[in-house]
Amino acid sequence: MTELSAIWLSAKLAGITTVILLFVATPLAWWLAHSRHRLRPAVEALTALPLVMPPTVLGFYLLILFSPNNALGGFWLSFTGSTLSFSFTGLVLASLVYSLPFMVQPLTAAFSQIGRAPLEAAATLGASPWDAWCSTVLPLARSGYITAAVLTFAHTVGEFGIVLMVGGNLAGETRVISIAIYESVETLNYTEAHLLSAGLLVFSFSVLLCVYYFNRQFTLRLGPLRTP
Amino acid sequence: MLDLDIQLRIDALSLHVQGTVPNTIAALFGPSGCGKTTLLRAIAGLTPCSGRISFNDVVWQDDSQRLPTHKRRIGYVFQQDQLFAHLSVEQNLRYGLDRASAANIAIDLPLNEVVARFDLQPLLNRRAASLSGGESRRANIARAILSQPQLLLLDEPLTGLDAKRKAQIMPYLTEVTSGLGIPTLYVSHLNDEIARLCDYMLVMQRGKLTDQGPTQDVLPRLWREPLETFDTQSIESEAGSLVKATVTGFDKPYSMIQMAVAGQRLQVLGQALPQTPEVRVFLAAKDVAIALHSPKDLSIRNALAAKVVKLTPMTGLANGLVAVDMCIVTPPAKEQGSSELEINEREVNEQEAGAESPQTISAHISKAASQALGLKVGSAVYALIKSARIAALGDEAV
């Protein structure tokens, strides 16, 4: 069944992207929330870029970057023997870039709101910096993490333009749900398009419903990066 | 003993502090913005500074090394409540305690003892976020103490509480300061708090220590050489003197606490007998009047025989006032004749009291009154103080 393979691929892509971004975005969001470095606005803007750029533009540049003629693509080819473009690995890399703001922004907002005060209190109580962070900031940022993970996962599942540019349409490798829907419509296979679209709709709604239901403080929005 | 020789600069504030703080309950006093909190944070290692900090011969910081905050044996109570919102009160209390145990620090103050001292038993299972302001402050102080600190840093622990809450917290602070004997640095800008809680006092102005010494010596000096950043009015309202008194009894029907100061009787309005016999009483200079003779038919209950030691005309907004410093005279023997000035029967330490440096009282009176009375250095006077105007003592519940 092509639908099942597309669903599995989308879930795998979104899952891997979310997990990797949790680790990548945490230090970045912490830095954005607390740094007074003069480059901070630039980094902030760069991180938010995928929110406003057409996915095709981003996809185009990534495609160029992934090309074996260029440094990254060339290195990857010589290192692994396969190309980055039109591969699942390439899709993961592209998703990391594309979904970054969806992870970083809620985390930054959460970290700004928490501030440094709990860390300082923990330090005066004898906790080392790492211990202090894990025992105060991490649990205090719980709803920020839930928001960020849900947004990132859902957004990666729904990604289309950039996947088309970077991954193309290879069954079992790069053909995720959104691509499968597009192809079904192109080939006038409306039954399959209906099935996948409705599935995606129900999935998105259920995820949000669960989160809203179990976490009353949860707000799914891309709030301002810094809460006053 | 805390040895400081540090410099730091944050925005407009330039801090340069050199000094030694003895292991006692020391107040850090100064106008807002003078760098009190910054100094406390630097001592804790929360704000980086250059120079040298050592405590009881352990170097916390010098040119070659800097001990991180979590390795300094401090307890810190922040101005804003900093209980961890995701933990229960008990988990908050255990936070520092567990880490002290893990670091093989001897637990001199176990959980149950501190919980009992601070009456926290009913709150243990509550979420930190559900506590009232007063409860939260109490838990904050208890949590800091449970981390088994060698030095306690309190940053205005009574700020933001109304009078009633303050009165509720005060006994617990007394518990910390006198009961547990942990050296403490207590930031405050209120004379009254300092007078009640602190033995020693450091005065800070514009990032520098300008005066330090025992509280009863420093407090009267404060307004005589007014801090430049204070406005004169606030100095005027805060000026006063601190006297040591011995509690001799409690007059329940009149809600009056009987005390002896240098062998003379002092009556203070209060609701209960203080827990400790030795108390400190803060007498605001504006509430002290002066008479040449022992007064009769007067509502004022306290008349302390004294001798004028210094007259200082005041300037600025307080122009027209004279600050009169008087030392309290220790009565030579029981004189049956002086009926208004009964010498308390239970005051037996006359010789000892006489051996100590004389206690001083300050009064702010108008220049006109001073001239009318013909006050000069050496004049024998009576310092009149209304019982109702004397600051309530720390130990009583309100």
XYZ file of C-alpha atoms in Angstrom:
626
model
C 0.000 0.000 0.000
C 1.548 3.271 -1.061
C -0.537 5.229 1.485
C 0.862 3.272 4.387
C 4.428 3.720 3.257
C 3.842 7.474 2.886
C 2.272 7.713 6.346
C 5.128 5.751 7.896
C 7.699 7.892 6.120
C 6.027 11.113 7.302
C 5.848 9.874 10.881
C 9.471 8.725 10.789
C 10.642 12.021 9.310
C 8.650 14.105 11.825
C 9.741 11.938 14.759
C 13.442 12.057 13.907
C 13.279 15.793 13.191
C 11.508 16.501 16.473
C 13.975 14.474 18.551
C 17.051 15.994 16.927
C 15.615 19.508 17.172
C 14.852 19.061 20.883
C 18.588 18.731 21.459
C 19.694 21.338 18.909
C 17.119 23.982 19.781
C 17.448 23.816 23.566
C 20.896 25.449 23.804
C 20.059 27.805 20.943
C 16.792 28.912 22.553
C 18.533 29.302 25.931
C 21.165 31.502 24.329
C 18.540 33.570 22.489
C 16.549 34.003 25.689
C 19.456 35.114 27.858
C 22.314 36.411 25.736
C 23.030 40.092 25.406
C 25.501 39.456 22.601
C 25.331 41.966 19.813
C 24.854 39.168 17.281
C 21.751 37.897 19.041
C 19.243 39.825 16.861
C 20.969 38.467 13.747
C 20.802 34.892 14.994
C 17.201 35.443 16.050
C 16.313 36.680 12.561
C 18.163 33.817 10.901
C 16.311 31.295 13.050
C 12.944 32.839 12.179
C 13.746 33.011 8.453
C 12.017 29.731 7.511
C 8.758 31.207 8.858
C 8.616 33.880 6.191
C 10.573 32.449 3.256
C 8.715 30.500 0.553
C 9.606 26.823 1.082
C 10.642 26.656 -2.557
C 13.359 29.261 -2.024
C 14.709 27.403 0.984
C 14.398 24.119 -0.889
C 16.238 25.546 -3.855
C 19.201 26.693 -1.764
C 19.297 23.420 0.131
C 19.244 21.533 -3.159
C 22.262 23.563 -4.298
C 23.979 22.928 -0.970
C 23.282 19.210 -1.146
C 24.614 18.931 -4.695
C 27.722 16.684 -4.917
C 29.488 19.609 -6.643
C 29.346 21.612 -3.430
C 31.224 21.182 -0.160
C 28.501 19.602 2.005
C 27.031 17.391 -0.715
C 30.490 16.408 -1.943
C 31.690 15.552 1.524
C 28.559 13.486 2.171
C 28.984 11.580 -1.108
C 32.628 10.770 -0.446
C 31.864 9.864 3.165
C 28.755 7.692 2.698
C 28.724 6.871 -0.986
C 25.239 8.293 -1.524
C 23.885 11.727 -2.358
C 22.061 13.992 0.070
C 19.585 15.273 -2.474
C 16.637 12.975 -3.212
C 17.377 10.894 -0.079
C 15.704 10.448 3.286
C 18.791 11.840 5.058
C 18.555 14.934 2.887
C 14.875 15.274 3.857
C 15.767 15.082 7.552
C 18.429 17.775 7.132
C 16.007 19.995 5.225
C 13.283 19.459 7.841
C 15.708 20.409 10.615
C 16.245 23.754 8.931
C 12.634 24.279 7.972
C 11.120 23.310 11.343
C 13.779 24.982 13.500
C 11.721 28.098 14.367
C 8.765 25.965 15.437
C 10.973 24.395 18.091
C 13.099 27.420 18.968
C 10.407 30.053 19.381
C 8.205 28.373 22.008
C 11.316 27.287 23.915
C 12.804 30.773 23.822
C 9.536 32.218 25.089
C 9.442 29.644 27.890
C 13.085 30.226 28.875
C 12.656 34.016 28.862
C 9.670 33.704 31.113
C 11.498 31.425 33.544
C 14.553 33.649 33.610
C 17.782 32.962 35.432
C 16.357 33.338 38.924
C 15.641 29.630 39.537
C 19.185 28.765 38.446
C 20.629 31.291 40.854
C 18.446 30.056 43.684
C 19.481 26.477 42.911
C 23.173 27.456 42.851
C 22.922 29.075 46.276
C 21.392 25.802 47.471
C 24.423 23.849 46.321
C 23.348 22.645 42.879
C 25.975 22.562 40.114
C 24.983 24.424 36.926
C 23.938 21.257 35.077
C 22.079 19.861 38.091
C 20.401 23.244 38.605
C 19.286 23.427 34.966
C 17.870 19.915 34.892
C 16.115 20.205 38.230
C 14.578 23.650 37.758
C 14.480 25.046 34.212
C 13.682 21.748 32.489
C 10.586 20.916 34.574
C 9.500 24.560 34.656
C 9.661 24.693 30.838
C 7.506 21.577 30.479
C 4.592 23.237 28.717
C 7.016 25.117 26.470
C 8.564 21.779 25.469
C 5.165 20.218 24.780
C 4.168 23.171 22.611
C 7.457 23.108 20.745
C 7.464 19.341 20.144
C 3.844 19.250 18.951
C 4.329 22.219 16.649
C 7.519 20.774 15.212
C 6.082 17.314 14.672
C 2.840 18.565 13.133
C 4.621 21.090 10.981
C 7.105 18.530 9.673
C 4.255 16.166 8.784
C 2.556 18.947 6.836
C 5.657 20.140 4.986
C 5.380 20.103 1.193
C 7.314 22.584 -0.879
C 10.726 21.983 0.554
C 10.254 18.198 0.435
C 9.345 18.383 -3.215
C 12.398 20.504 -4.004
C 14.934 18.502 -2.021
C 13.472 15.015 -1.938
C 11.438 14.640 -5.063
C 8.973 11.778 -5.126
C 10.651 8.430 -4.485
C 8.310 5.845 -2.981
C 9.561 4.599 0.396
C 12.429 7.087 0.388
C 11.111 10.625 0.041
C 7.422 10.265 -0.763
C 5.759 11.605 2.382
C 2.010 12.130 2.856
C 1.849 15.636 1.426
C 3.672 14.499 -1.725
C 1.448 11.447 -1.997
C -1.647 13.666 -1.800
C -0.267 15.955 -4.484
C 0.523 13.038 -6.742
C -2.909 11.491 -6.186
C -4.591 14.723 -7.192
C -2.321 15.078 -10.231
C -3.229 11.575 -11.358
C -6.944 12.202 -10.558
C -6.886 9.492 -7.859
C -9.309 11.414 -5.632
C -10.125 8.436 -3.383
C -6.555 8.203 -2.153
C -6.255 12.004 -1.897
C -9.433 12.077 0.222
C -8.200 9.281 2.441
C -4.825 10.857 3.147
C -6.149 14.405 3.510
C -8.907 13.402 5.891
C -6.402 11.294 7.835
C -4.038 14.240 8.178
C -6.904 16.490 9.249
C -8.111 14.063 11.915
C -4.545 13.452 13.101
C -3.764 17.155 13.502
C -7.015 17.848 15.260
C -6.609 14.899 17.670
C -3.068 15.893 18.623
C -4.101 19.446 19.386
C -7.214 18.307 21.227
C -5.189 15.974 23.450
C -2.637 18.632 24.243
C -5.235 21.314 24.981
C -7.229 18.869 27.046
C -4.404 17.658 29.228
C -2.491 20.871 29.538
C -4.660 23.826 30.346
C -1.841 26.347 30.303
C -0.824 25.213 26.867
C -1.003 27.908 24.232
C -0.315 26.933 20.679
C 0.884 30.086 19.106
C 4.057 31.626 17.909
C 4.138 34.264 20.559
C 6.664 37.070 20.664
C 10.153 35.731 21.181
C 10.573 37.657 24.388
C 7.816 37.899 26.872
C 7.878 41.223 28.646
C 34.835 36.333 59.399
C 34.185 37.583 55.913
C 37.082 39.413 54.275
C 36.242 41.552 51.283
C 38.363 43.481 48.859
C 36.387 43.603 45.650
C 35.665 45.862 42.722
C 33.034 45.671 40.068
C 31.179 47.942 37.704
C 27.636 47.458 36.426
C 26.115 50.234 34.365
C 26.225 53.361 36.524
C 27.191 51.552 39.714
C 30.826 51.229 40.597
C 31.425 49.031 43.596
C 34.623 49.086 45.600
C 34.310 47.362 48.936
C 37.086 46.726 51.397
C 36.292 45.468 54.828
C 35.945 42.678 57.322
C 32.605 41.485 58.580
C 32.715 39.634 61.906
C 30.839 36.360 62.369
C 27.711 37.848 63.827
C 24.373 39.205 62.663
C 25.502 42.131 60.570
C 23.236 44.601 58.840
C 24.147 46.027 55.470
C 22.486 49.404 55.403
C 22.336 52.095 52.779
C 20.052 54.051 50.454
C 18.519 52.192 47.542
C 20.793 51.976 44.542
C 23.980 52.117 46.628
C 24.924 48.554 45.719
C 23.774 46.489 48.701
C 22.174 43.746 46.633
C 25.069 43.793 44.177
C 27.536 43.319 47.022
C 25.500 40.418 48.371
C 25.388 38.838 44.899
C 29.131 39.297 44.495
C 29.755 37.598 47.834
C 27.531 34.730 46.704
C 29.374 34.510 43.383
C 26.235 35.322 41.404
C 27.672 38.553 40.014
C 31.275 38.348 38.829
C 33.691 40.791 40.404
C 37.426 41.225 40.646
C 39.412 41.135 43.834
C 39.460 38.854 46.806
C 36.783 37.268 48.983
C 37.534 34.900 51.803
C 35.370 33.472 54.519
C 36.817 31.958 57.695
C 40.167 31.649 55.911
C 38.674 29.757 52.967
C 39.396 31.740 49.819
C 36.242 32.060 47.739
C 37.872 34.207 45.145
C 41.208 35.781 44.340
C 43.231 36.574 41.249
C 43.952 32.949 40.417
C 40.705 31.175 41.265
C 37.001 31.651 41.691
C 34.819 29.233 43.635
C 31.443 28.839 41.889
C 28.317 29.745 43.860
C 27.309 26.166 44.536
C 30.612 25.451 46.264
C 30.374 28.447 48.600
C 28.696 27.438 51.834
C 26.052 30.141 51.725
C 22.331 30.416 52.205
C 20.695 33.174 50.204
C 17.235 34.624 50.650
C 16.378 36.726 47.622
C 14.256 39.849 47.671
C 11.643 38.147 45.524
C 10.424 34.766 46.631
C 12.299 32.073 44.785
C 10.588 28.857 45.782
C 10.554 26.397 42.887
C 6.986 26.519 41.569
C 7.072 22.945 40.242
C 7.901 21.447 43.636
C 6.010 21.036 46.885
C 7.120 22.944 49.959
C 8.796 19.821 51.333
C 10.626 19.189 48.060
C 11.750 22.812 48.116
C 13.039 22.436 51.656
C 14.854 19.213 50.741
C 16.471 20.745 47.656
C 19.453 22.263 49.439
C 19.444 19.687 52.227
C 19.805 16.741 49.828
C 22.648 18.406 47.976
C 24.428 19.175 51.228
C 24.123 15.500 52.227
C 25.375 14.410 48.823
C 28.408 16.668 49.267
C 29.142 14.994 52.650
C 28.398 18.149 54.574
C 27.470 17.445 58.204
C 23.749 18.071 58.738
C 23.635 20.213 61.868
C 20.138 21.450 61.131
C 17.921 18.517 60.173
C 14.637 18.905 58.322
C 12.308 18.184 61.221
C 14.029 20.672 63.497
C 13.843 23.525 60.988
C 10.264 22.600 60.048
C 9.325 22.783 63.715
C 11.143 26.047 64.326
C 9.443 27.667 61.337
C 6.028 26.072 61.882
C 6.050 24.633 58.376
C 4.498 21.228 59.154
C 1.019 22.153 57.849
C 2.490 23.516 54.622
C 4.785 20.636 53.655
C 2.485 19.084 51.062
C 1.310 22.348 49.556
C 2.519 23.497 46.155
C 4.945 26.380 46.438
C 2.719 28.507 44.197
C -0.239 28.180 46.554
C 1.456 29.819 49.564
C 0.645 33.294 50.823
C 3.367 35.949 50.817
C 4.242 35.432 54.460
C 4.244 31.629 54.262
C 6.370 31.706 51.162
C 8.927 33.996 52.792
C 9.119 31.681 55.784
C 9.686 28.663 53.546
C 12.378 30.580 51.634
C 14.309 31.332 54.801
C 13.912 27.753 56.051
C 15.096 26.354 52.719
C 18.215 28.530 52.809
C 18.988 27.414 56.359
C 18.501 23.745 55.474
C 21.303 23.928 52.932
C 23.531 24.061 56.050
C 25.142 27.406 55.263
C 28.129 28.853 57.077
C 27.055 32.328 56.033
C 23.490 33.479 55.529
C 22.800 36.302 53.088
C 19.384 37.896 53.525
C 18.325 40.487 50.969
C 15.569 42.546 52.564
C 13.594 39.518 53.699
C 10.725 41.677 54.964
C 10.303 43.837 51.879
C 6.919 43.681 50.220
C 5.143 42.351 53.292
C 2.489 44.380 55.062
C 2.859 45.289 58.728
C 0.909 42.280 59.920
C 2.959 39.789 57.878
C 6.163 41.494 58.974
C 5.158 41.029 62.572
C 4.476 37.366 61.842
C 7.846 36.796 60.172
C 9.880 38.770 62.679
C 9.940 36.029 65.354
C 11.285 33.577 62.772
C 14.016 35.976 61.768
C 14.920 36.398 65.408
C 15.024 32.606 65.521
C 17.552 32.608 62.705
C 19.654 35.453 63.958
C 19.892 34.705 67.642
C 18.594 31.144 67.864
C 20.743 29.347 65.326
C 23.880 31.416 65.522
C 24.642 31.349 61.804
C 26.706 34.388 60.763
C 24.373 36.553 58.733
C 24.601 39.526 56.442
C 21.241 41.243 56.410
C 20.431 43.846 53.791
C 17.911 46.416 54.921
C 17.141 50.072 54.596
C 14.974 50.180 57.697
C 16.566 51.247 60.976
C 13.846 49.588 62.899
C 14.535 46.090 61.522
C 18.259 46.508 61.955
C 17.863 47.742 65.496
C 15.872 44.696 66.433
C 17.855 42.011 64.679
C 21.449 43.008 64.109
C 24.411 43.330 66.461
C 26.686 44.832 63.892
C 26.143 47.282 61.108
C 27.812 48.180 57.829
C 26.861 51.394 56.091
C 27.169 51.589 52.353
C 27.046 54.631 50.108
C 27.638 54.839 46.381
C 29.283 51.436 46.231
C 31.614 51.921 49.189
C 31.519 51.000 52.849
C 31.519 54.274 54.754
C 31.013 53.142 58.323
C 30.845 49.964 60.334
C 30.683 48.870 63.942
C 28.292 47.685 66.637
C 24.717 48.739 65.828
C 24.254 50.940 68.876
C 27.345 52.925 67.903
C 26.651 53.233 64.198
C 22.912 53.907 64.261
C 23.110 57.293 66.074
C 26.049 58.309 63.866
C 23.948 57.786 60.784
C 21.946 60.957 60.848
C 24.606 63.117 62.415
C 26.683 62.679 59.317
C 23.778 62.235 56.933
C 24.251 59.951 53.977
C 24.489 62.173 50.987
C 22.072 60.179 48.908
C 19.366 60.242 51.551
C 16.923 63.073 51.534
C 16.975 64.853 54.875
C 13.368 64.120 55.627
C 13.761 60.392 55.435
C 16.854 60.634 57.585
C 14.896 62.712 60.045
C 12.124 60.176 60.233
C 14.564 57.278 60.486
C 17.006 58.803 62.943
C 17.055 57.357 66.386
C 18.979 55.533 68.981
C 19.181 52.025 70.184
C 19.197 51.161 73.854
C 19.761 47.827 75.508
C 17.075 46.985 78.009
C 16.365 44.179 80.439
C 12.792 42.958 80.629
C 11.593 42.969 84.204
C 7.906 42.239 83.903
C 4.674 42.458 81.999
C 1.620 44.381 83.072
C -1.140 42.463 81.395
C -4.128 44.711 82.252
C -2.275 47.694 80.776
C -0.498 45.769 77.981
C 2.708 47.300 79.202
C 6.141 45.673 79.147
C 8.327 46.773 82.037
C 12.014 47.171 81.333
C 15.123 48.571 82.882
C 17.595 50.737 80.977
C 20.784 51.546 82.823
C 18.934 51.075 86.085
C 15.995 53.265 85.098
C 12.497 52.160 84.272
C 11.206 52.081 80.715
C 7.653 51.108 79.833
C 6.813 49.907 76.372
C 3.405 49.106 74.968
C 3.227 45.453 73.962
C 0.939 42.456 73.849
C 3.136 39.813 75.426
C 6.303 39.290 77.376
C 9.304 39.060 75.025
C 10.934 35.634 74.946
C 14.403 36.866 75.780
C 15.180 39.001 78.849
C 17.715 41.133 76.965
C 16.078 43.251 74.280
C 16.986 46.157 72.087
C 14.649 49.109 71.890
C 14.697 51.594 69.069
C 13.826 55.151 70.135
C 13.051 57.426 67.206
C 14.682 60.829 67.736
C 11.529 62.702 66.746
C 9.575 60.904 69.490
C 11.873 61.971 72.307
C 11.142 65.187 74.218
C 13.326 66.892 76.781
C 12.463 68.324 80.216
C 14.714 70.010 82.757
C 12.816 68.597 85.723
C 11.257 65.256 86.377
C 7.765 65.842 85.043
C 4.513 65.467 86.958
C 0.935 65.091 85.749
C 2.023 64.071 82.311
C 0.700 61.318 80.075
C 4.197 60.389 79.039
C 5.228 57.332 81.051
C 8.964 57.352 80.544
C 11.371 59.913 81.890
C 14.982 58.829 81.764
C 17.507 60.912 83.659
C 20.265 61.879 81.257
C 23.057 64.297 80.584
C 23.505 66.261 77.357
C 26.709 65.277 75.616
C 26.333 66.938 72.247
C 24.161 69.522 70.491
C 24.123 69.527 66.695
C 22.142 72.146 64.759
C 20.660 70.460 61.717
C 20.687 71.820 58.203
C 18.839 71.451 54.946
C 15.186 70.440 55.151
C 15.631 69.867 58.889
C 16.820 73.448 59.402
C 15.489 74.794 62.691
C 15.974 71.509 64.485
C 18.692 70.607 66.914
C 19.868 67.052 67.468
C 20.502 66.534 71.153
C 22.589 63.536 72.222
C 22.215 62.500 75.808
C 23.836 59.743 77.784
C 21.586 57.938 80.199
C 22.645 58.487 83.766
C 22.917 55.396 85.913
C 21.360 56.232 89.279
C 23.995 56.042 92.021
C 21.744 54.331 94.536
C 18.112 53.907 95.398
C 16.742 57.321 96.267
C 13.444 57.098 98.022
C 12.843 60.788 97.378
C 12.552 60.622 93.637
C 9.125 59.083 93.469
C 8.568 59.564 89.736
C 11.789 57.877 88.979
C 11.379 54.557 90.696
C 14.323 52.332 90.371
C 13.222 48.867 89.588
C 13.684 46.405 92.394
C 14.748 43.652 90.051
C 17.492 45.672 88.457
C 20.474 44.137 90.163
C 23.148 44.637 87.567
C 23.810 48.245 88.377
C 27.508 47.840 88.781
C 27.770 45.900 85.554
C 25.593 48.359 83.713
C 27.708 51.180 85.036
C 30.848 49.488 83.846
C 29.591 49.385 80.280
C 29.895 52.378 78.001
C 27.011 54.750 78.753
C 23.932 54.347 76.574
C 22.905 57.313 74.513
C 19.543 58.671 73.446
C 19.045 61.216 70.712
C 16.248 63.741 70.461
C 15.321 66.128 67.691
C 13.866 69.323 69.147
C 13.408 72.782 67.736
C 16.192 75.323 68.054
C 13.759 77.607 69.861
C 13.007 74.950 72.482
C 16.670 74.206 72.922
C 17.407 77.867 73.607
C 14.396 78.298 75.899
C 15.631 75.401 78.029
C 19.156 76.753 77.895
C 20.532 73.374 76.854
C 24.289 73.004 76.724
C 26.748 70.180 76.986
C 26.603 68.826 80.523
C 22.983 69.910 81.233
C 21.108 67.443 83.417
C 17.825 66.617 81.688
C 15.049 64.084 81.477
C 14.396 62.355 78.176
C 10.649 61.872 77.789
C 9.366 59.053 75.630
C 5.740 58.051 75.117
C 5.289 54.353 75.740
C 3.026 54.072 72.729
C 5.718 55.498 70.429
C 8.388 52.938 71.173
C 8.930 50.397 68.461
C 7.279 47.107 69.305
C 9.785 44.412 70.049
C 10.650 41.591 67.751
C 9.556 38.719 69.880
C 5.969 39.490 70.420
C 3.138 38.343 68.235
C 0.771 40.938 66.877
